[in-house]
Amino acid sequence: MSLEKSPLAPATFPTLPEITGAVPHVSRARYKEWDRCDLTFVAMDEGTAVAGVTTRSLCPSPEVEWCREALKGGTARALVVNAGNANAFTGNRGRAAVEAIAEKAAAHCGCAPTEVFIASTGVIGVPLPIDKAEAGLEAAFTAPEASWEDAANAIGTTDTFAKGATASAVVDGKTVQISGIVKGSGMIAPDMATMLGFIFTDAAAQPTFLQEMLVAAVARTFNCITVDSDTSTSDTVLVFATGKAGNTPLGSFDDPGADAFAAALDNVCGELAHLVVRDGEGASKFIEISVGGAQSDESARKIALSIANSPLVKTAIAGEDANWGRVVMAVGKAGEPADRDRLSIRFGATQVAKDGLAVEGYDEAPVAVHLKGQEIEIGVDLGLGDGRATVWTCDLTHGYISINADYRT
Amino acid sequence: MSLEKSPLAPATFPTLPEITGAVPHVSRARYKEWDRCDLTFVAMDEGTAVAGVTTRSLCPSPEVEWCREALKGGTARALVVNAGNANAFTGNRGRAAVEAIAEKAAAHCGCAPTEVFIASTGVIGVPLPIDKAEAGLEAAFTAPEASWEDAANAIGTTDTFAKGATASAVVDGKTVQISGIVKGSGMIAPDMATMLGFIFTDAAAQPTFLQEMLVAAVARTFNCITVDSDTSTSDTVLVFATGKAGNTPLGSFDDPGADAFAAALDNVCGELAHLVVRDGEGASKFIEISVGGAQSDESARKIALSIANSPLVKTAIAGEDANWGRVVMAVGKAGEPADRDRLSIRFGATQVAKDGLAVEGYDEAPVAVHLKGQEIEIGVDLGLGDGRATVWTCDLTHGYISINADYRT
């Protein structure tokens, strides 16, 4: 199946700076019947710190289990990503494939297998073929250095464009770079590290603090997006810090530059998360949903996600239909504190409902104009408290059905 | 918009017996620009007991609030159902319309307004026009007796066929009849009384016991179906017992025939709930999902609904694709106790995965044949305990998108 590029894709892949100490390579493992690079190998120098978050699915892939264990060590020397086969729900054979990859990469890098991080994405239930993985890895070892755009392409499956983001910060007098790549388009739901995302920085940071910053960033970014409410068995976001920028390793928010670094990391995570939504399967609109006036931030987030995951809201946006009644419905079903008679709703800059009914003399014309655009904003005020949250999603179109009714064929 | 009849529709509307003491009438209130009956009025004799369950949405319609209050009285003399306008989220004007309808019907029947039950379905956010409601009601008062099929048609909106079911039981030496009609096709989700359903019986029953039986039946039927995970602001199921069969009023499960009556009520609720799924917007397959081996029945139900509400599972079925990995995904995201390595999955009669991986020598051929049919069964065994649940849903097709992207236009 060949998919057209999402209409919400950025014009170009951004220029990602080199991250000293992290070198990507790609190769053809041919996990599927395709002629494209589908194995990514990133070699990292000694002294690279690592942090990561993984799916909360109770049926995780062996790769996710491997990463969870390996993260305890806090250091990384290699990342291997397989595209086209998720290797999830494959029992001992799946676990054996992960171990074989870790051992082979460790032997090449001269490190412990637990310093090798592995992620796989694609169809569930088919063991990753060890022979293909080993041959692909061997080819990657000898391949010339790839670009980050090559790597971003190689980790994709139903993605229609390569996704990357970058930011920099001044830490301890040194300018540090943060660059990330991400894949994901369907089976995207919040409440965990969603999809596969890999972020590299030349900053020096202690693993525990790197983890603390990543968890905070993910909560505001990857965990606030949804394409289809379906949560992958393989979701993983990893951040690698090579330390080559030469700053004193960041260990807490009291360290100079820690706030700037955390903000830059937030930016990269946010951009990557939005790019996933922009490549949501079948997406024709990018939708930002802001909920305020809730009893708590968590309550606001649940209500925002109830709206973002509602098929009826998503199809209304696809149809450019200002059917705000469906937003009311989604607020009502969220199960969070809400008072119908205090509820206000906004589409774009236009208030459409206030205090439990349509605004006096409501004019649908500016809303109709807003809905014809590609960037849609829905605002909800519950009028109860100070809790707020913003989430991002896309519309639900015929494209989603077409992509997913014949994914394996 | 004119919709083709669902391919899952039964060949004919069933023969519903007369329910002595309950007489339906229909009329044209013309709530929308259509030439069809859209107001239903059922007159009931004195002594009719009533029980009901309503949406758990926190943004309920004024009709729902009215019914909740009226149910406290336990007796009914009239039911009024408006189709084409849900009257939800309409503030004081919506409440005024409900009160006007109750007063007019009460005056006609010579009863208290609180003995009039009212439900409305259709677009949200537009106050129900009182003049149209009153004129329609007036027309219904003088209209000849309608059939239950007429009434089932008159309460529908995006429904593509009239839905009714009937059962009988012997209570206290008397044969009693139970007949019900239901409407619903989209905005159908579980965990409450879903959609509009109205059940009539000539049995005599005390309102509190009628309520107890209804709540139990709804939990196993209406609350176990989902079309699109979206929960209406107007969901209501009411059961009216005219008492004309002459049995001693049922007051508890110790009474002779109470078990038989409850079983018959279950049957009617179950058939009506399945008919709603068979008219799920865009449905081409009827899907039964059975989960066993869970830690509790409630845990099994949540996992079953996680599968039933997964867009990826529903599109796979639409594509007749035996993509059982998506079932694993949906189990994993449910947040309920599950152990990947004990999980077994069945499509139709064929075991496809067992103990955390594909079965040895899995042959997809019989599964492919099963998926080509209209009646799909998915079985999941968690291998943890004795909890079990069955839910029903339909597939997710282009039809759902087409219907909902231009519902208001």
PDB file of C-alpha atoms in Angstrom, chain A residues 219-327:
ATOM      1  CA  ALA A 219       3.134  14.426  30.023  1.00  0.00           C
ATOM      2  CA  ARG A 220       2.595  17.735  28.242  1.00  0.00           C
ATOM      3  CA  THR A 221       3.271  16.531  24.718  1.00  0.00           C
ATOM      4  CA  PHE A 222       3.139  12.890  23.638  1.00  0.00           C
ATOM      5  CA  ASN A 223       0.591  12.081  26.315  1.00  0.00           C
ATOM      6  CA  CYS A 224      -1.675  14.852  25.030  1.00  0.00           C
ATOM      7  CA  ILE A 225      -2.124  13.606  21.505  1.00  0.00           C
ATOM      8  CA  THR A 226      -4.473  11.047  20.058  1.00  0.00           C
ATOM      9  CA  VAL A 227      -5.222   9.867  16.557  1.00  0.00           C
ATOM     10  CA  ASP A 228      -7.594   6.996  17.132  1.00  0.00           C
ATOM     11  CA  SER A 229      -7.640   6.227  20.891  1.00  0.00           C
ATOM     12  CA  ASP A 230      -5.774   2.981  20.221  1.00  0.00           C
ATOM     13  CA  THR A 231      -2.612   2.412  22.228  1.00  0.00           C
ATOM     14  CA  SER A 232       0.309   0.552  20.753  1.00  0.00           C
ATOM     15  CA  THR A 233       2.029  -2.398  22.383  1.00  0.00           C
ATOM     16  CA  SER A 234       5.394  -0.943  21.375  1.00  0.00           C
ATOM     17  CA  ASP A 235       5.280   2.740  22.317  1.00  0.00           C
ATOM     18  CA  THR A 236       8.694   3.998  23.327  1.00  0.00           C
ATOM     19  CA  VAL A 237      10.332   7.410  23.654  1.00  0.00           C
ATOM     20  CA  LEU A 238      14.045   7.444  24.435  1.00  0.00           C
ATOM     21  CA  VAL A 239      16.392  10.384  24.923  1.00  0.00           C
ATOM     22  CA  PHE A 240      20.148   9.939  24.612  1.00  0.00           C
ATOM     23  CA  ALA A 241      22.603  12.517  25.977  1.00  0.00           C
ATOM     24  CA  THR A 242      26.140  12.038  24.629  1.00  0.00           C
ATOM     25  CA  GLY A 243      27.653  14.741  26.860  1.00  0.00           C
ATOM     26  CA  LYS A 244      29.958  15.920  24.069  1.00  0.00           C
ATOM     27  CA  ALA A 245      28.973  19.585  24.519  1.00  0.00           C
ATOM     28  CA  GLY A 246      31.227  19.604  27.548  1.00  0.00           C
ATOM     29  CA  ASN A 247      28.864  21.122  30.088  1.00  0.00           C
ATOM     30  CA  THR A 248      28.921  19.973  33.693  1.00  0.00           C
ATOM     31  CA  PRO A 249      26.320  17.174  33.715  1.00  0.00           C
ATOM     32  CA  LEU A 250      22.871  18.455  34.567  1.00  0.00           C
ATOM     33  CA  GLY A 251      21.682  16.888  37.809  1.00  0.00           C
ATOM     34  CA  SER A 252      18.765  19.012  39.015  1.00  0.00           C
ATOM     35  CA  PHE A 253      16.700  22.081  38.209  1.00  0.00           C
ATOM     36  CA  ASP A 254      19.052  24.088  40.438  1.00  0.00           C
ATOM     37  CA  ASP A 255      21.851  23.676  37.899  1.00  0.00           C
ATOM     38  CA  PRO A 256      22.454  26.615  35.550  1.00  0.00           C
ATOM     39  CA  GLY A 257      20.782  26.019  32.215  1.00  0.00           C
ATOM     40  CA  ALA A 258      18.591  23.184  33.457  1.00  0.00           C
ATOM     41  CA  ASP A 259      15.401  25.180  32.905  1.00  0.00           C
ATOM     42  CA  ALA A 260      16.539  26.188  29.433  1.00  0.00           C
ATOM     43  CA  PHE A 261      17.389  22.595  28.578  1.00  0.00           C
ATOM     44  CA  ALA A 262      14.070  21.312  29.894  1.00  0.00           C
ATOM     45  CA  ALA A 263      12.235  23.962  27.865  1.00  0.00           C
ATOM     46  CA  ALA A 264      14.151  22.979  24.722  1.00  0.00           C
ATOM     47  CA  LEU A 265      13.370  19.312  25.376  1.00  0.00           C
ATOM     48  CA  ASP A 266       9.704  20.251  25.805  1.00  0.00           C
ATOM     49  CA  ASN A 267       9.797  22.046  22.465  1.00  0.00           C
ATOM     50  CA  VAL A 268      11.270  19.084  20.653  1.00  0.00           C
ATOM     51  CA  CYS A 269       8.790  16.660  22.247  1.00  0.00           C
ATOM     52  CA  GLY A 270       5.913  19.013  21.450  1.00  0.00           C
ATOM     53  CA  GLU A 271       6.921  19.436  17.818  1.00  0.00           C
ATOM     54  CA  LEU A 272       7.414  15.713  17.364  1.00  0.00           C
ATOM     55  CA  ALA A 273       4.054  14.957  18.983  1.00  0.00           C
ATOM     56  CA  HIS A 274       2.294  17.442  16.715  1.00  0.00           C
ATOM     57  CA  LEU A 275       3.981  15.950  13.669  1.00  0.00           C
ATOM     58  CA  VAL A 276       2.523  12.563  14.584  1.00  0.00           C
ATOM     59  CA  VAL A 277      -0.956  14.093  14.677  1.00  0.00           C
ATOM     60  CA  ARG A 278      -0.286  15.834  11.354  1.00  0.00           C
ATOM     61  CA  ASP A 279       0.419  12.389   9.936  1.00  0.00           C
ATOM     62  CA  GLY A 280      -2.597  10.827  11.651  1.00  0.00           C
ATOM     63  CA  GLU A 281      -4.037   8.189   9.371  1.00  0.00           C
ATOM     64  CA  GLY A 282      -6.361   9.896   6.934  1.00  0.00           C
ATOM     65  CA  ALA A 283      -6.041  13.275   8.651  1.00  0.00           C
ATOM     66  CA  SER A 284      -7.203  16.373   6.796  1.00  0.00           C
ATOM     67  CA  LYS A 285      -7.418  18.757   9.803  1.00  0.00           C
ATOM     68  CA  PHE A 286      -5.143  19.389  12.792  1.00  0.00           C
ATOM     69  CA  ILE A 287      -7.295  20.012  15.858  1.00  0.00           C
ATOM     70  CA  GLU A 288      -6.273  21.723  19.091  1.00  0.00           C
ATOM     71  CA  ILE A 289      -8.682  21.222  21.982  1.00  0.00           C
ATOM     72  CA  SER A 290      -8.279  23.468  25.037  1.00  0.00           C
ATOM     73  CA  VAL A 291     -10.314  22.866  28.151  1.00  0.00           C
ATOM     74  CA  GLY A 292     -10.339  25.372  31.004  1.00  0.00           C
ATOM     75  CA  GLY A 293     -12.368  25.982  34.130  1.00  0.00           C
ATOM     76  CA  ALA A 294     -12.173  22.323  35.168  1.00  0.00           C
ATOM     77  CA  GLN A 295     -11.904  21.089  38.728  1.00  0.00           C
ATOM     78  CA  SER A 296      -8.287  20.017  38.110  1.00  0.00           C
ATOM     79  CA  ASP A 297      -5.750  19.799  35.305  1.00  0.00           C
ATOM     80  CA  GLU A 298      -6.219  16.028  35.165  1.00  0.00           C
ATOM     81  CA  SER A 299      -9.994  16.438  34.922  1.00  0.00           C
ATOM     82  CA  ALA A 300      -9.496  18.968  32.106  1.00  0.00           C
ATOM     83  CA  ARG A 301      -7.229  16.525  30.282  1.00  0.00           C
ATOM     84  CA  LYS A 302      -9.754  13.693  30.540  1.00  0.00           C
ATOM     85  CA  ILE A 303     -12.518  15.912  29.174  1.00  0.00           C
ATOM     86  CA  ALA A 304     -10.263  17.197  26.384  1.00  0.00           C
ATOM     87  CA  LEU A 305      -9.402  13.624  25.419  1.00  0.00           C
ATOM     88  CA  SER A 306     -13.066  12.599  25.545  1.00  0.00           C
ATOM     89  CA  ILE A 307     -13.698  15.283  22.918  1.00  0.00           C
ATOM     90  CA  ALA A 308     -10.546  14.408  20.951  1.00  0.00           C
ATOM     91  CA  ASN A 309     -11.455  10.699  20.846  1.00  0.00           C
ATOM     92  CA  SER A 310     -15.119  11.140  19.960  1.00  0.00           C
ATOM     93  CA  PRO A 311     -15.766   9.703  16.491  1.00  0.00           C
ATOM     94  CA  LEU A 312     -18.748  12.019  16.151  1.00  0.00           C
ATOM     95  CA  VAL A 313     -16.723  15.155  16.929  1.00  0.00           C
ATOM     96  CA  LYS A 314     -13.942  14.011  14.597  1.00  0.00           C
ATOM     97  CA  THR A 315     -16.293  13.240  11.706  1.00  0.00           C
ATOM     98  CA  ALA A 316     -18.087  16.568  12.203  1.00  0.00           C
ATOM     99  CA  ILE A 317     -14.761  18.387  11.817  1.00  0.00           C
ATOM    100  CA  ALA A 318     -13.971  16.270   8.756  1.00  0.00           C
ATOM    101  CA  GLY A 319     -17.299  17.433   7.324  1.00  0.00           C
ATOM    102  CA  GLU A 320     -16.558  21.081   8.281  1.00  0.00           C
ATOM    103  CA  ASP A 321     -19.774  20.965  10.275  1.00  0.00           C
ATOM    104  CA  ALA A 322     -20.074  23.295  13.292  1.00  0.00           C
ATOM    105  CA  ASN A 323     -21.955  20.613  15.195  1.00  0.00           C
ATOM    106  CA  TRP A 324     -21.043  21.812  18.697  1.00  0.00           C
ATOM    107  CA  GLY A 325     -23.753  19.615  20.185  1.00  0.00           C
ATOM    108  CA  ARG A 326     -21.328  16.742  19.761  1.00  0.00           C
ATOM    109  CA  VAL A 327     -18.811  18.610  21.919  1.00  0.00           C
TER     110      VAL A 327
END
